[in-house]
Amino acid sequence: MTFGEQPAYLRVAGDLRKKITDGSLPPHTRLPSQARIREEYGVSDTVALEARKVLMAEGLVEGRSGSGTYVRERPVPRRVARTGFRTHGGSTPFKQEQAEESARGTWESRSEQVDASAVIAERLGIRVGDRVMCTRYVYRDAGEVMMLSTSWEPLAVTGRTPVMLPEEGPLGGCGVVERMAAIDVIVDNVAEEVGARPGLAEELLALGGVPGHVVLVVQRTYYASGRAVETADIVVPADRYRIAYHLPVR
């Protein structure tokens, strides 16, 4: 192989990818067998297998037990809007945005007290093992699971207050900014980092993905005078959603 030339398996994968994207191999069509790929492209079984693995990793095809490998239907990505953090409105940004889009979204949650792991302790600036309130959310759009979120709040801040449980009490279901303000904790900064990684097995099971699918993760932390008062991981399937930011210019 000369410098700059693609390995054979990438060239085969590239040609099959083109056939998938231009419709020559439409959704639900069976991908050519390993033997057919070997014969058509004049490559070894190893190259044919590696090319199929590339397409599976890209989410273009999926294996069906005892049947073969088929072209996946490619959904048109929908938008998850991130429009800032309003201090009024009595709900979280997701709930406000869903209300603005004909209220197709629903959600459920579960809270429990846990010990802070090393990762969460670092994000919240507390000690490993300190107690935090962990709340897990499942968000649905028109009945389909579209987003998972797990938040952690240090009980040193919210413990023994009316807002200790994010979804219960007089301010249950309100956003972090409003809930914290009710206990005289003024949120003045929010940081978000967006990354991508392979979905965990339990995440993909909930989101309806298959092993190897990529998820987008928004790592969000609220601060009050430099102190972290809540941190969360927001997970959405990368093949079905895009995260769109609409932030005001100051």
C-alpha atoms as one frame of an Amber mdcrd trajectory, in Angstrom:
protein
   0.000   0.000   0.000   1.469   3.338  -1.051   1.486   6.437   1.145  -1.957
   8.007   1.321  -3.784   4.988  -0.114  -6.731   3.732   1.905  -6.668   0.207
   3.316  -8.772  -2.205   1.279 -11.454  -2.609   3.933 -12.035   1.177   4.035
 -12.341   1.342   0.255 -14.923  -1.455   0.306 -16.778   0.165   3.208 -16.709
   3.505   1.371 -18.283   2.044  -1.756 -20.999   0.257   0.233 -21.603   3.454
   2.236 -22.118   5.374  -1.019 -24.669   2.791  -2.180 -26.519   3.144   1.113
 -26.565   6.940   1.075 -27.570   7.246  -2.604 -30.385   4.717  -2.214 -28.874
   1.887  -4.244 -29.109  -0.140  -1.035 -32.314   1.198   0.553 -33.330   0.682
   4.199 -34.193  -2.906   5.201 -32.220  -4.290   2.228 -29.901  -7.151   3.084
 -26.241  -6.200   2.778 -24.280  -8.366   0.314 -22.936 -11.450   2.065 -19.301
 -11.766   3.016 -18.765 -14.168   0.113 -20.454 -11.744  -2.307 -18.304  -8.835
  -1.086 -15.185 -10.986  -1.465 -16.070 -11.897  -5.037 -17.316  -8.468  -6.142
 -14.375  -6.502  -4.794 -11.676  -9.136  -5.132 -10.721  -9.032  -1.454 -10.137
 -11.579   1.296 -12.690 -12.739   3.840 -10.873 -10.678   6.475 -11.216  -7.480
   4.424 -14.908  -8.187   3.726 -15.549  -8.773   7.424 -13.730  -5.598   8.461
 -15.695  -3.538   5.919 -18.974  -4.817   7.373 -17.730  -3.992  10.874 -17.049
  -0.396   9.785 -20.598   0.027   8.502 -22.018  -1.458  11.711 -19.904   0.866
  13.854 -21.200   3.822  11.818 -24.779   2.725  12.485 -25.537   2.238   8.799
 -26.322  -1.472   9.064 -27.477  -3.841  11.777 -27.146  -7.575  12.264 -30.237
  -9.737  12.656 -29.661 -13.060  14.376 -29.834 -15.946  11.944 -30.798 -13.684
   9.055 -27.870 -11.507   8.048 -26.916  -7.840   8.007 -29.428  -5.224   6.859
 -29.361  -1.526   5.999 -30.803   0.507   8.849 -33.475   3.118   8.331 -31.846
   6.485   8.965 -34.065   8.788  11.016 -34.095  12.507  10.280 -32.364  14.065
  13.319 -34.618  16.157  15.531 -33.545  19.098  17.628 -33.015  19.297  21.392
 -33.039  23.023  22.110 -30.818  24.596  24.742 -32.105  28.149  25.023 -30.553
  29.429  28.226 -31.697  29.254  31.823 -34.690  31.397  32.634 -35.329  32.382
  36.215 -39.071  32.586  35.725 -41.694  30.249  34.337 -41.810  27.739  37.194
 -40.234  24.813  35.323 -37.006  23.443  33.914 -35.722  24.507  30.459 -36.893
  21.175  28.973 -40.404  21.651  30.307 -40.551  25.260  29.156 -39.391  24.276
  25.690 -41.877  21.430  25.470 -44.676  23.793  26.443 -43.583  26.069  23.606
 -43.691  23.169  21.140 -47.256  21.979  21.760 -46.325  19.958  24.867 -45.415
  16.686  23.167 -42.922  15.856  25.895 -43.471  13.870  29.077 -41.053  12.879
  31.803 -40.686  10.748  34.915 -38.152  10.862  37.715 -36.838   9.032  40.754
 -34.736  10.519  43.580 -32.565   8.844  46.221 -29.788   9.806  48.600 -26.393
   8.318  47.666 -22.723   8.744  48.513 -20.813  10.966  46.093 -18.444   9.027
  43.853 -14.973  10.356  43.123 -16.149  11.819  39.794 -19.228  13.523  41.226
 -17.324  14.748  44.288 -14.797  16.445  42.015 -17.519  18.082  39.931 -19.333
  19.359  43.009 -16.209  20.292  44.956 -17.102  18.039  47.889 -15.512  15.006
  49.540 -15.869  11.469  48.246 -18.666   9.830  50.216 -20.501  13.051  51.052
 -24.247  12.586  50.705 -25.943  13.883  47.569 -29.473  13.718  46.200 -29.378
  11.762  42.953 -32.351  12.184  40.601 -32.746  10.156  37.423 -35.036  11.410
  34.668 -36.472   9.768  31.568 -37.816  12.213  28.973 -40.122  11.189  26.133
 -41.101  12.946  22.936 -44.444  11.737  21.541 -44.014   8.567  23.630 -40.470
   7.777  22.438 -37.612   7.953  24.932 -35.469  10.842  23.683 -33.272  11.822
  26.604 -31.918  10.547  29.918 -30.661  12.802  32.674 -29.044  12.161  36.038
 -28.498  15.039  38.449 -26.656  15.292  41.747 -27.174  17.980  44.414 -25.074
  18.178  47.599 -27.244  17.669  50.652 -24.954  20.117  52.465 -26.822  22.719
  50.385 -30.372  21.369  50.079 -30.640  18.886  52.973 -33.451  19.581  55.468
 -34.901  22.271  53.202 -38.200  22.356  51.257 -36.305  21.814  47.983 -34.333
  18.736  49.036 -36.354  16.583  46.588 -36.250  18.211  43.118 -39.642  16.875
  42.020 -41.542  17.105  45.311 -42.544  19.781  47.799 -43.759  23.340  47.157
 -41.278  23.892  44.307 -41.266  20.355  42.937 -40.617  20.348  39.218 -39.218
  23.874  39.105 -35.823  24.619  37.627 -32.605  24.561  39.655 -32.271  28.370
  39.578 -35.713  28.937  41.064 -35.419  26.136  43.618 -32.065  27.366  44.885
 -33.322  30.946  45.102 -36.046  29.733  47.459 -33.340  28.793  50.006 -31.340
  31.995  49.389 -28.782  30.330  47.120 -28.386  32.538  44.052 -27.206  30.710
  40.942 -25.040  33.057  38.876 -23.239  30.771  36.432 -23.940  27.632  34.426
 -21.302  25.582  32.607 -22.039  22.977  29.938 -19.652  20.667  28.107 -20.850
  18.546  25.188 -19.111  15.326  24.201 -19.792  12.030  22.445 -19.104   8.432
  23.443 -20.472   4.920  22.874 -23.676   4.482  24.842 -23.628   2.308  27.942
 -25.683  -0.880  27.720 -28.363   0.377  30.108 -28.563   3.730  28.297 -29.024
   2.126  24.886 -31.626  -0.260  26.290 -33.661   2.717  27.542 -33.087   4.815
  24.408 -33.857   2.031  21.958 -30.368   1.882  20.475 -28.130  -1.049  19.647
 -24.627  -1.837  20.985 -22.043   0.505  19.532 -24.406   3.436  18.985 -23.008
   6.820  19.945 -24.691   9.157  22.423 -24.236  12.869  23.008 -23.581  13.815
  26.628 -24.131  17.291  28.040 -22.277  17.699  31.344 -23.954  20.623  33.102
 -23.096  22.288  36.407 -24.827  25.176  38.190 -22.744  27.490  40.393 -23.590
  30.013  43.116 -20.699  32.354  43.956 -18.228  29.785  42.661 -19.764  26.860
  44.562 -21.295  23.998  42.560 -24.875  23.395  43.708 -25.984  20.895  41.061
 -24.335  18.836  38.359 -25.978  16.606  35.769 -25.324  14.343  32.794 -27.855
  14.674  29.954 -27.732  11.841  27.404 -29.366  11.803  23.948 -28.917   9.381
  21.003 -26.623  11.008  18.435 -28.288   9.407  15.406 -31.711  10.826  16.244
 -31.069  14.210  17.829 -28.941  17.324  17.502 -28.304  19.706  20.382 -29.028
  23.271  19.288 -27.926  26.258  21.369 -29.751  29.598  21.150 -28.050  31.933
  23.586 -28.672  35.663  23.977 -25.909  38.105  23.050 -24.988  40.301  26.019
